[in-house]
Tab-separated table of C-alpha atoms and ligand atoms in Angstrom:
chain	number	residue	atom	x	y	z
A	29	MET	CA	-24.583	-5.050	-9.519
A	30	LEU	CA	-21.125	-6.565	-9.267
A	31	LYS	CA	-18.795	-6.304	-6.111
A	32	VAL	CA	-15.758	-7.798	-5.969
A	33	VAL	CA	-14.757	-8.439	-2.452
A	34	LYS	CA	-11.089	-8.527	-0.923
A	35	PHE	CA	-10.347	-10.097	2.420
A	36	GLY	CA	-7.126	-9.500	4.181
A	37	GLY	CA	-5.094	-11.774	5.994
A	38	SER	CA	-6.488	-10.131	9.889
A	39	SER	CA	-10.112	-10.905	8.363
A	40	LEU	CA	-9.169	-14.342	8.159
A	41	ALA	CA	-7.355	-15.065	11.104
A	42	ASP	CA	-9.345	-17.698	12.583
A	43	ALA	CA	-12.683	-19.200	12.630
A	44	LYS	CA	-14.605	-16.750	14.306
A	45	HIS	CA	-13.444	-14.007	11.580
A	46	PHE	CA	-14.551	-16.729	8.841
A	47	ALA	CA	-17.977	-16.368	10.367
A	48	GLN	CA	-17.931	-12.574	10.096
A	49	VAL	CA	-16.598	-12.688	6.483
A	50	ARG	CA	-19.623	-15.274	5.561
A	51	ASN	CA	-21.783	-12.907	7.235
A	52	ILE	CA	-20.989	-10.040	5.053
A	53	ILE	CA	-21.240	-12.005	1.886
A	54	GLU	CA	-24.210	-13.808	2.685
A	55	SER	CA	-25.579	-10.018	3.949
A	56	ASP	CA	-25.370	-8.882	-0.557
A	57	SER	CA	-25.802	-11.203	-3.339
A	58	SER	CA	-23.807	-8.975	-5.372
A	59	ARG	CA	-20.440	-9.821	-3.420
A	60	ARG	CA	-20.104	-13.267	-5.581
A	61	CYS	CA	-16.317	-12.606	-6.779
A	62	VAL	CA	-14.049	-13.285	-3.311
A	63	VAL	CA	-10.347	-12.867	-3.173
A	64	ILE	CA	-8.356	-13.964	-0.064
A	65	SER	CA	-5.175	-13.088	1.482
A	66	ALA	CA	-3.335	-15.738	3.809
A	67	ALA	CA	-4.435	-15.899	7.554
A	68	GLY	CA	-2.970	-13.479	9.405
A	69	LYS	CA	-2.587	-12.806	12.829
A	70	ARG	CA	-4.707	-13.515	15.607
A	71	ASN	CA	-3.352	-11.568	18.351
A	72	ARG	CA	-0.471	-9.223	18.554
A	73	ASN	CA	2.101	-11.676	19.635
A	74	ASP	CA	1.151	-14.187	16.688
A	75	SER	CA	2.450	-14.588	13.308
A	76	LYS	CA	0.938	-14.503	9.660
A	77	ILE	CA	0.817	-17.513	7.516
A	78	THR	CA	3.010	-16.048	4.938
A	79	ASP	CA	5.929	-14.765	7.548
A	80	LEU	CA	5.899	-18.217	8.835
A	81	LEU	CA	5.876	-20.358	5.055
A	82	TYR	CA	9.132	-17.515	4.307
A	83	LEU	CA	10.933	-18.340	7.609
A	84	THR	CA	10.563	-22.213	6.782
A	85	GLN	CA	12.337	-21.259	3.753
A	86	ALA	CA	15.115	-19.320	5.538
A	87	HIS	CA	15.631	-22.272	7.894
A	88	LYS	CA	15.800	-24.469	5.064
A	89	THR	CA	18.622	-22.388	3.216
A	90	TYR	CA	20.233	-22.255	6.444
A	91	GLY	CA	20.159	-25.673	7.533
A	92	VAL	CA	18.297	-25.442	10.185
A	93	SER	CA	15.448	-27.912	11.044
A	94	TYR	CA	12.379	-26.200	10.197
A	95	GLU	CA	9.691	-29.391	11.434
A	96	ASP	CA	8.530	-27.121	14.002
A	97	ILE	CA	7.779	-24.135	12.114
A	98	PHE	CA	5.981	-26.105	9.149
A	99	SER	CA	3.874	-27.958	12.103
A	100	LEU	CA	2.883	-24.653	13.746
A	101	ILE	CA	1.047	-23.734	9.942
A	102	GLU	CA	-0.320	-26.942	9.506
A	103	GLN	CA	-1.935	-27.265	12.893
A	104	ARG	CA	-3.779	-23.871	12.371
A	105	CYS	CA	-5.212	-24.778	9.087
A	106	LEU	CA	-6.432	-28.150	10.660
A	107	GLU	CA	-7.265	-26.354	13.580
A	108	MET	CA	-9.251	-23.972	11.367
A	109	ARG	CA	-11.114	-26.396	9.161
A	110	ASP	CA	-12.181	-28.730	12.273
A	111	GLU	CA	-13.897	-25.452	14.111
A	112	LEU	CA	-15.423	-24.524	10.825
A	113	GLY	CA	-16.262	-28.046	10.120
A	114	LEU	CA	-15.446	-28.165	6.801
A	115	SER	CA	-14.237	-31.431	5.020
A	116	PHE	CA	-10.994	-29.862	2.570
A	117	ASP	CA	-8.676	-32.415	2.559
A	118	LEU	CA	-5.486	-30.685	4.310
A	119	GLU	CA	-3.802	-33.698	5.668
A	120	SER	CA	-3.130	-34.569	1.550
A	121	GLU	CA	-1.858	-31.091	0.919
A	122	PHE	CA	0.389	-30.896	3.690
A	123	SER	CA	1.621	-34.378	3.325
A	124	PHE	CA	2.307	-33.345	-0.713
A	125	LEU	CA	3.812	-29.949	0.787
A	126	ARG	CA	5.791	-31.488	3.151
A	127	SER	CA	7.363	-33.659	0.916
A	128	GLN	CA	7.758	-31.072	-1.410
A	129	VAL	CA	9.633	-28.945	1.121
A	130	ASN	CA	11.967	-31.586	1.761
A	131	ASN	CA	13.067	-31.657	-1.989
A	132	ASP	CA	13.598	-28.975	-4.363
A	133	ILE	CA	10.471	-26.501	-3.537
A	134	GLU	CA	10.475	-23.035	-5.235
A	135	VAL	CA	10.169	-20.193	-2.214
A	136	ASP	CA	7.336	-18.645	-4.302
A	137	TYR	CA	5.444	-21.720	-4.795
A	138	LEU	CA	6.024	-22.476	-1.046
A	139	VAL	CA	4.683	-19.085	0.618
A	140	SER	CA	2.018	-19.081	-2.076
A	141	ARG	CA	0.286	-21.752	-0.370
A	142	GLY	CA	-0.780	-19.545	2.675
A	143	GLU	CA	-3.421	-18.199	0.173
A	144	TYR	CA	-3.921	-21.177	-1.668
A	145	LEU	CA	-4.938	-22.909	1.495
A	146	THR	CA	-6.921	-20.065	3.045
A	147	ALA	CA	-8.936	-19.658	0.053
A	148	GLY	CA	-9.499	-23.074	-0.680
A	149	LEU	CA	-10.926	-23.570	3.001
A	150	MET	CA	-13.271	-20.067	2.460
A	151	SER	CA	-14.846	-21.504	-0.450
A	152	GLU	CA	-16.087	-24.857	1.023
A	153	TYR	CA	-17.305	-22.322	4.010
A	154	LEU	CA	-19.077	-19.865	1.649
A	155	GLY	CA	-19.952	-23.163	-0.877
A	156	PHE	CA	-18.332	-20.998	-3.847
A	157	ASP	CA	-16.235	-22.348	-6.800
A	158	PHE	CA	-12.468	-22.469	-5.787
A	159	ILE	CA	-10.274	-21.069	-8.958
A	160	ASP	CA	-6.378	-21.257	-8.592
A	161	ALA	CA	-4.808	-18.338	-9.142
A	162	SER	CA	-2.370	-20.099	-11.393
A	163	ASP	CA	-4.939	-20.591	-13.951
A	164	CYS	CA	-5.732	-16.874	-14.309
A	165	ILE	CA	-3.234	-14.816	-12.890
A	166	PHE	CA	-0.362	-14.606	-15.786
A	167	PHE	CA	2.851	-12.778	-15.392
A	168	SER	CA	5.362	-12.400	-18.130
A	169	TYR	CA	9.037	-13.873	-17.386
A	170	ASP	CA	10.470	-10.444	-16.174
A	171	GLY	CA	7.786	-10.943	-13.250
A	172	LYS	CA	5.480	-8.131	-15.047
A	173	ILE	CA	1.297	-9.053	-14.927
A	174	ASP	CA	0.701	-10.022	-18.050
A	175	TYR	CA	-3.002	-7.702	-17.966
A	176	GLU	CA	-4.375	-8.546	-21.174
A	177	LYS	CA	-4.103	-12.378	-20.625
A	178	THR	CA	-4.866	-12.172	-16.886
A	179	TYR	CA	-8.058	-10.051	-17.985
A	180	GLN	CA	-9.380	-12.496	-20.667
A	181	ALA	CA	-8.861	-15.616	-18.576
A	182	ILE	CA	-10.763	-13.896	-15.395
A	183	ALA	CA	-13.501	-13.115	-17.871
A	184	GLN	CA	-13.640	-16.832	-19.048
A	185	VAL	CA	-14.310	-18.009	-15.602
A	186	ALA	CA	-16.647	-15.724	-14.716
A	187	VAL	CA	-18.800	-17.089	-16.973
A	188	LYS	CA	-18.230	-21.034	-15.848
A	189	HIS	CA	-18.270	-19.457	-12.622
A	190	PRO	CA	-21.009	-17.156	-11.491
A	191	ARG	CA	-19.562	-17.092	-7.304
A	192	PHE	CA	-15.617	-17.922	-7.233
A	193	VAL	CA	-12.975	-17.686	-4.429
A	194	ILE	CA	-9.358	-16.546	-5.744
A	195	PRO	CA	-6.340	-17.038	-3.841
A	196	GLY	CA	-4.495	-13.379	-3.551
A	197	PHE	CA	-0.512	-12.707	-4.060
A	198	TYR	CA	0.161	-15.127	-6.746
A	199	GLY	CA	-0.017	-15.995	-10.221
A	200	ALA	CA	2.049	-18.411	-12.962
A	201	LEU	CA	5.004	-17.504	-14.875
A	202	PRO	CA	4.539	-17.979	-18.625
A	203	ASN	CA	5.951	-21.524	-18.233
A	204	GLY	CA	3.628	-22.466	-14.998
A	205	ARG	CA	5.611	-22.133	-12.268
A	206	VAL	CA	4.139	-19.803	-9.596
A	207	HIS	CA	5.196	-16.500	-9.027
A	208	VAL	CA	4.681	-14.024	-6.059
A	209	MET	CA	3.798	-10.301	-6.287
A	210	PRO	CA	5.117	-7.734	-3.576
A	211	ARG	CA	4.175	-8.189	-0.112
A	212	GLY	CA	0.324	-7.378	0.632
A	213	GLY	CA	-0.092	-8.178	-3.249
A	214	SER	CA	-3.882	-9.697	-2.610
A	215	ASP	CA	-4.622	-5.748	-2.855
A	216	ILE	CA	-3.445	-6.313	-6.251
A	217	THR	CA	-5.130	-9.957	-7.298
A	218	GLY	CA	-8.380	-8.098	-6.260
A	219	SER	CA	-7.898	-4.933	-8.386
A	220	ILE	CA	-7.312	-7.579	-11.276
A	221	VAL	CA	-10.224	-9.330	-11.119
A	222	ALA	CA	-12.577	-6.230	-10.442
A	223	ASN	CA	-11.103	-4.423	-13.357
A	224	ALA	CA	-11.502	-7.955	-15.567
A	225	LEU	CA	-15.412	-8.325	-14.773
A	226	ASP	CA	-15.480	-4.505	-14.599
A	227	ALA	CA	-17.384	-5.012	-10.984
A	228	ASP	CA	-19.233	-1.862	-9.951
A	229	ILE	CA	-17.109	-1.680	-6.879
A	230	TYR	CA	-14.184	-3.239	-5.284
A	231	GLU	CA	-14.433	-3.919	-1.814
A	232	ASN	CA	-11.457	-3.677	0.420
A	233	TRP	CA	-12.387	-5.531	4.114
A	234	THR	CA	-9.261	-4.890	6.476
A	235	ASP	CA	-9.380	-4.418	9.915
A	236	VAL	CA	-9.762	-0.571	10.158
A	237	SER	CA	-12.815	1.689	9.547
A	238	GLY	CA	-10.827	3.328	6.189
A	239	ILE	CA	-8.221	5.770	5.896
A	240	LEU	CA	-7.837	7.969	8.862
A	241	MET	CA	-6.737	11.633	8.540
A	242	ALA	CA	-3.896	11.425	10.693
A	243	ASP	CA	-1.475	8.944	12.029
A	244	PRO	CA	-3.130	7.689	15.097
A	245	LYS	CA	0.140	6.955	16.543
A	246	VAL	CA	0.583	10.885	16.353
A	247	VAL	CA	-3.161	12.546	16.817
A	248	GLN	CA	-5.299	11.213	19.281
A	249	ASN	CA	-8.878	9.749	17.477
A	250	PRO	CA	-7.930	11.479	14.117
A	251	ALA	CA	-11.012	11.762	11.679
A	252	PRO	CA	-11.875	8.731	8.964
A	253	ILE	CA	-11.895	10.322	5.752
A	254	PRO	CA	-15.490	9.257	4.121
A	255	GLN	CA	-14.107	9.796	0.488
A	256	ILE	CA	-10.939	10.439	-1.360
A	257	THR	CA	-9.576	10.354	-5.017
A	258	TYR	CA	-6.914	8.598	-6.387
A	259	ASP	CA	-4.784	11.571	-6.929
A	260	GLU	CA	-5.277	12.359	-3.024
A	261	LEU	CA	-4.250	9.136	-1.571
A	262	ARG	CA	-1.434	8.895	-3.900
A	263	GLU	CA	-0.185	12.450	-2.715
A	264	LEU	CA	-0.654	10.785	0.890
A	265	SER	CA	1.101	7.349	0.101
A	266	PHE	CA	3.903	8.816	-1.365
A	267	MET	CA	4.220	11.103	2.121
A	268	GLY	CA	4.646	7.789	3.857
A	269	ALA	CA	0.680	6.968	4.741
A	270	SER	CA	0.549	3.003	4.227
A	271	VAL	CA	-3.251	1.937	3.231
A	272	LEU	CA	-2.973	-0.092	0.127
A	273	GLN	CA	-0.725	-1.992	-2.030
A	274	GLU	CA	0.345	0.660	-4.348
A	275	GLU	CA	0.272	-0.946	-7.570
A	276	SER	CA	-3.240	-2.094	-6.367
A	277	ILE	CA	-4.609	1.388	-7.401
A	278	LEU	CA	-4.073	0.918	-11.100
A	279	PRO	CA	-6.390	-1.770	-12.718
A	280	VAL	CA	-9.455	-0.182	-10.785
A	281	ARG	CA	-8.335	3.232	-11.572
A	282	GLU	CA	-7.810	2.290	-15.370
A	283	LYS	CA	-11.944	1.432	-15.360
A	284	ASN	CA	-13.002	4.463	-13.025
A	285	ILE	CA	-14.131	1.573	-10.657
A	286	PRO	CA	-14.595	2.843	-6.887
A	287	LEU	CA	-12.798	1.141	-4.302
A	288	ASN	CA	-13.912	1.141	-0.766
A	289	ILE	CA	-12.001	0.222	2.355
A	290	ARG	CA	-13.970	-1.340	4.993
A	291	ASN	CA	-14.144	-2.914	8.335
A	292	THR	CA	-14.340	-6.473	8.924
A	293	ASN	CA	-15.015	-6.343	12.395
A	294	CYS	CA	-17.118	-3.429	12.148
A	295	PRO	CA	-18.998	-3.911	9.059
A	296	GLU	CA	-21.663	-1.256	8.964
A	297	ASP	CA	-19.234	1.569	9.339
A	298	PRO	CA	-19.198	2.914	5.852
A	299	GLY	CA	-14.840	3.112	5.761
A	300	THR	CA	-13.588	4.986	2.846
A	301	MET	CA	-14.347	5.517	-0.946
A	302	ILE	CA	-11.773	5.739	-3.076
A	303	MET	CA	-12.591	7.552	-6.287
A	304	GLU	CA	-11.332	9.343	-9.818
A	305	THR	CA	-13.552	12.450	-8.964
A	306	ILE	CA	-15.989	12.997	-6.575
A	307	GLU	CA	-19.698	14.342	-7.461
A	308	ASN	CA	-21.903	16.978	-5.052
A	309	ASP	CA	-18.030	17.392	-3.252
A	310	CYS	CA	-18.353	19.366	-0.436
A	311	GLY	CA	-14.909	17.548	1.568
A	312	ASN	CA	-17.322	16.356	3.818
A	313	GLY	CA	-17.335	19.557	5.833
A	314	HIS	CA	-13.703	19.493	6.083
A	315	LEU	CA	-11.104	21.515	4.007
A	316	LEU	CA	-8.333	19.028	4.620
A	317	THR	CA	-8.698	15.432	3.797
A	318	GLY	CA	-5.527	14.010	5.152
A	319	ILE	CA	-1.841	14.932	6.388
A	320	ALA	CA	0.485	12.427	5.913
A	321	GLY	CA	4.722	12.699	6.480
A	322	ARG	CA	7.844	11.040	6.751
A	323	LYS	CA	10.705	12.125	8.814
A	324	ASN	CA	14.963	11.617	7.875
A	325	PHE	CA	14.889	13.513	4.439
A	326	THR	CA	18.391	15.990	3.510
A	327	ILE	CA	17.874	18.982	1.459
A	328	LEU	CA	20.718	20.251	-0.717
A	329	THR	CA	20.843	23.830	-2.024
A	330	VAL	CA	22.587	24.942	-4.323
A	331	TYR	CA	23.717	28.996	-4.992
A	332	GLN	CA	24.159	30.488	-8.435
A	333	LYS	CA	22.679	33.910	-9.072
A	334	HIS	CA	19.960	34.233	-12.052
A	335	ILE	CA	19.457	30.174	-11.649
A	336	SER	CA	16.152	30.489	-13.378
A	337	THR	CA	17.460	32.086	-16.588
A	338	ASP	CA	20.405	29.446	-16.784
A	339	THR	CA	19.018	26.195	-15.282
A	340	ARG	CA	21.847	23.916	-16.537
A	341	ILE	CA	23.300	23.501	-13.144
A	342	VAL	CA	19.922	22.237	-12.106
A	343	ARG	CA	20.254	19.807	-14.976
A	344	LYS	CA	23.555	18.683	-14.128
A	345	THR	CA	22.874	18.423	-10.560
A	346	LEU	CA	19.837	16.061	-11.181
A	347	GLU	CA	21.821	13.871	-13.756
A	348	LEU	CA	25.153	13.358	-10.982
A	349	LEU	CA	21.980	12.354	-8.525
A	350	GLU	CA	20.601	10.221	-10.955
A	351	ALA	CA	23.910	8.265	-11.811
A	352	CYS	CA	24.585	7.261	-8.535
A	353	ARG	CA	20.632	6.489	-8.486
A	354	ILE	CA	19.891	8.902	-5.654
A	355	GLU	CA	16.110	9.006	-5.111
A	356	VAL	CA	14.547	12.634	-5.598
A	357	GLN	CA	11.853	13.669	-3.625
A	358	HIS	CA	11.050	17.026	-4.262
A	359	ILE	CA	13.034	20.225	-6.060
A	360	THR	CA	12.405	23.766	-5.378
A	361	LEU	CA	13.862	26.563	-7.457
A	362	GLY	CA	14.243	30.374	-6.313
A	363	VAL	CA	15.652	32.858	-8.114
A	364	ASP	CA	19.646	32.782	-6.996
A	365	SER	CA	19.368	28.820	-5.898
A	366	PHE	CA	17.456	25.575	-6.017
A	367	ASN	CA	16.729	23.059	-3.281
A	368	VAL	CA	16.971	19.241	-3.813
A	369	VAL	CA	15.023	17.105	-1.151
A	370	MET	CA	16.017	13.253	-0.996
A	371	PRO	CA	15.848	10.770	1.636
A	372	THR	CA	18.437	10.865	4.140
A	373	SER	CA	19.011	7.131	3.653
A	374	GLU	CA	19.441	7.213	-0.003
A	375	ALA	CA	22.082	10.153	0.145
A	376	GLY	CA	24.265	8.191	2.502
A	377	ASP	CA	27.817	9.257	2.141
A	378	ARG	CA	27.715	9.461	-1.634
A	379	ILE	CA	26.384	12.790	-1.169
A	380	TYR	CA	29.596	14.064	-0.428
A	381	ASP	CA	31.294	13.083	-3.642
A	382	ILE	CA	28.204	14.932	-5.165
A	383	ILE	CA	28.791	18.049	-3.243
A	384	ALA	CA	32.419	17.479	-3.938
A	385	ASP	CA	31.842	17.019	-8.117
A	386	ILE	CA	29.341	19.819	-8.425
A	387	LYS	CA	31.957	22.395	-6.529
A	388	ALA	CA	34.805	20.965	-9.109
A	389	ASN	CA	32.343	20.899	-11.947
A	390	LEU	CA	29.544	22.892	-12.040
A	391	HIS	CA	31.214	25.937	-9.561
A	392	PRO	CA	28.239	27.284	-8.217
A	393	ASP	CA	28.451	30.668	-6.222
A	394	GLY	CA	27.708	28.192	-2.632
A	395	ILE	CA	26.771	24.514	-2.161
A	396	LYS	CA	25.234	23.624	1.333
A	397	MET	CA	23.758	20.841	3.013
A	398	CYS	CA	20.889	20.132	5.962
A	399	ASP	CA	19.424	16.684	7.171
A	400	ASN	CA	17.185	15.805	9.933
A	401	ILE	CA	14.739	17.267	7.673
A	402	ALA	CA	11.108	16.153	7.869
A	403	LEU	CA	8.502	16.198	5.077
A	404	ILE	CA	4.557	16.890	5.955
A	405	ALA	CA	2.083	16.720	3.239
A	406	SER	CA	-1.520	18.587	3.834
A	407	VAL	CA	-3.570	17.006	1.340
A	408	GLY	CA	-7.160	18.149	0.436
A	409	ARG	CA	-8.574	18.603	-3.014
A	410	ARG	CA	-10.922	21.313	-1.844
A	411	MET	CA	-8.043	23.472	-1.212
A	412	VAL	CA	-7.585	24.873	-4.784
A	413	SER	CA	-10.717	26.336	-4.872
A	414	VAL	CA	-10.965	28.069	-1.293
A	415	PRO	CA	-8.769	31.355	-1.104
A	416	GLY	CA	-7.008	31.593	2.150
A	417	SER	CA	-6.380	27.690	2.610
A	418	SER	CA	-2.778	28.195	2.615
A	419	ALA	CA	-2.803	31.261	4.986
A	420	ARG	CA	-4.521	29.066	7.384
A	421	LEU	CA	-2.075	26.290	7.043
A	422	PHE	CA	1.017	28.610	7.210
A	423	GLY	CA	-0.723	30.829	10.194
A	424	ALA	CA	-1.026	27.644	12.556
A	425	LEU	CA	2.415	26.760	12.063
A	426	GLY	CA	3.436	30.422	12.684
A	427	GLU	CA	1.420	30.807	16.188
A	428	ASN	CA	2.973	27.505	17.259
A	429	SER	CA	6.265	29.098	16.075
A	430	ILE	CA	7.194	25.826	14.033
A	431	ASN	CA	9.934	26.860	11.893
A	432	ILE	CA	9.499	26.196	8.204
A	433	ARG	CA	12.514	24.856	6.459
A	434	MET	CA	10.928	24.343	3.031
A	435	ILE	CA	7.966	24.605	1.184
A	436	ALA	CA	6.490	22.984	-2.029
A	437	GLN	CA	3.228	22.457	-3.704
A	438	GLY	CA	2.334	18.970	-4.995
A	439	SER	CA	0.414	18.450	-8.223
A	440	GLU	CA	-2.733	19.614	-9.518
A	441	GLU	CA	-2.414	22.072	-6.245
A	442	ILE	CA	-4.148	19.578	-3.860
A	443	SER	CA	-1.141	19.283	-1.637
A	444	ILE	CA	1.040	21.532	0.173
A	445	ILE	CA	4.313	20.369	1.333
A	446	VAL	CA	6.429	21.662	4.502
A	447	GLY	CA	9.998	20.705	5.634
A	448	VAL	CA	10.668	21.271	9.094
A	449	ASP	CA	13.455	20.323	11.698
A	450	ASN	CA	12.791	16.049	12.580
A	451	LYS	CA	12.601	17.303	16.018
A	452	ASP	CA	9.041	19.207	14.882
A	453	PHE	CA	7.539	16.210	13.333
A	454	GLU	CA	4.662	15.115	15.529
A	455	ARG	CA	4.011	19.028	17.117
A	456	THR	CA	3.734	20.207	13.161
A	457	ILE	CA	1.409	17.288	12.037
A	458	ARG	CA	-0.932	18.317	15.104
A	459	THR	CA	-1.006	21.455	14.638
A	460	LEU	CA	-1.823	21.197	11.320
A	461	TYR	CA	-4.633	18.892	11.970
A	462	GLU	CA	-5.924	21.121	15.389
A	463	GLY	CA	-5.820	24.325	13.070
A	464	PHE	CA	-7.566	22.838	10.360
A	465	MET	CA	-10.503	21.020	12.388
A	466	ASP	CA	-10.715	23.566	15.071
A	467	GLY	CA	-10.712	26.447	11.969
A	468	GLU	CA	-13.678	24.403	10.523
A	469	LYS	CA	-15.441	24.359	14.002
A	470	LYS	CA	-15.491	27.748	14.369
A	471	SER	CA	-16.232	29.245	10.947
B	512	LIG	N1	-0.242	-12.686	2.330
B	512	LIG	C1	0.832	-12.006	1.845
B	512	LIG	C2	1.136	-11.093	2.822
B	512	LIG	O1	1.516	-11.006	4.044
B	512	LIG	C3	0.112	-11.358	0.698
B	512	LIG	C4	-1.396	-10.181	1.004
B	512	LIG	O2	-1.842	-10.516	2.463
B	512	LIG	O3	-1.658	-9.608	0.408
B	512	LIG	O4	1.966	-10.197	2.158
């Protein structure tokens, strides 16, 4: 059994968290490959090491003294090392880094040092070998991960180093220079390592006990999601639930490796298990897996008689939007009209030019635009097979006098998306959540 374990910045914020991480790793001998993020915030007013490194670079760019910020990073690392009683030669590391910062350091190299140094400390603390990500995570010159080369390199590393720690978030370009991933990229590194080594499971340790059924800022004490499929997670993430770095799903999904989100502060909690398919699926008693949504969408409605028999106007409208690089979120088609839903920020003022263009060139029977729309997705893999799911959903909204402005169904019928006025956003989420949870308790 092999578990690849990734710890996020909040799990590495200070010596106390390092001790928790070591307990977690030592409690299970299959946790042999450890991916480490940069030390994160110790409290609400603190800063992540990665942010401080970006700030150092920004000060340098604008000719403002960066010494205070840089010293802050140095002090935090030294404090942590001393508190843990480690001997990692941070003095030399920082004196080299300082000389680089004073010269022509590349921003990617500088910000990658958060992961590099935190992983260096962790490898000594655990007694695991340190593997530099520059030696086995590879990018091509266009910044895309070179998966094949990377998988091979990691597999070779594992032969020589049965237990290792590797920094997340960065790797090397073909010329050897450090290149970083998008923010939160250590999730991707973890997933790549899990794929390369055919891990039995990829554990992603963070500061929450898994994914919740709804945003706790909107619903009081939402229930955790014990199991979710990759498809469901995509639907929820697409609608604004931020859980994992999006790209991190692909490598593990490709090999059907389950991804378990766990809480470093409550290691006994089972967290959320994300899988391709769920065997003996009873949905953990809930018809709904989760609810997520976002505000501020614009709906463009174009009217044309018998549109379903002549979809040219649909195609042309989409071409106009594409030419303006406006991201389209949903399209719904009726007999005599169709709706295109897009984020209002995307549409901007360009939407008025597009409307004028459609009117002048496509001569629709009518065209209407409406903004301040919120989209809310109710996601549940079991809805496909349980009759009455949508009746319950719409019934709950009707009983609470929530006016639905748009309805769409996601792929594989695992989600139902409703558009409501922005002002009804929170009330809709609460109504759906309570409607489903209460209904289940009663039935
Ligand atoms: N340290 C990086 C960030 O703050 C990468 C990561 O944490 O995964 O985004």
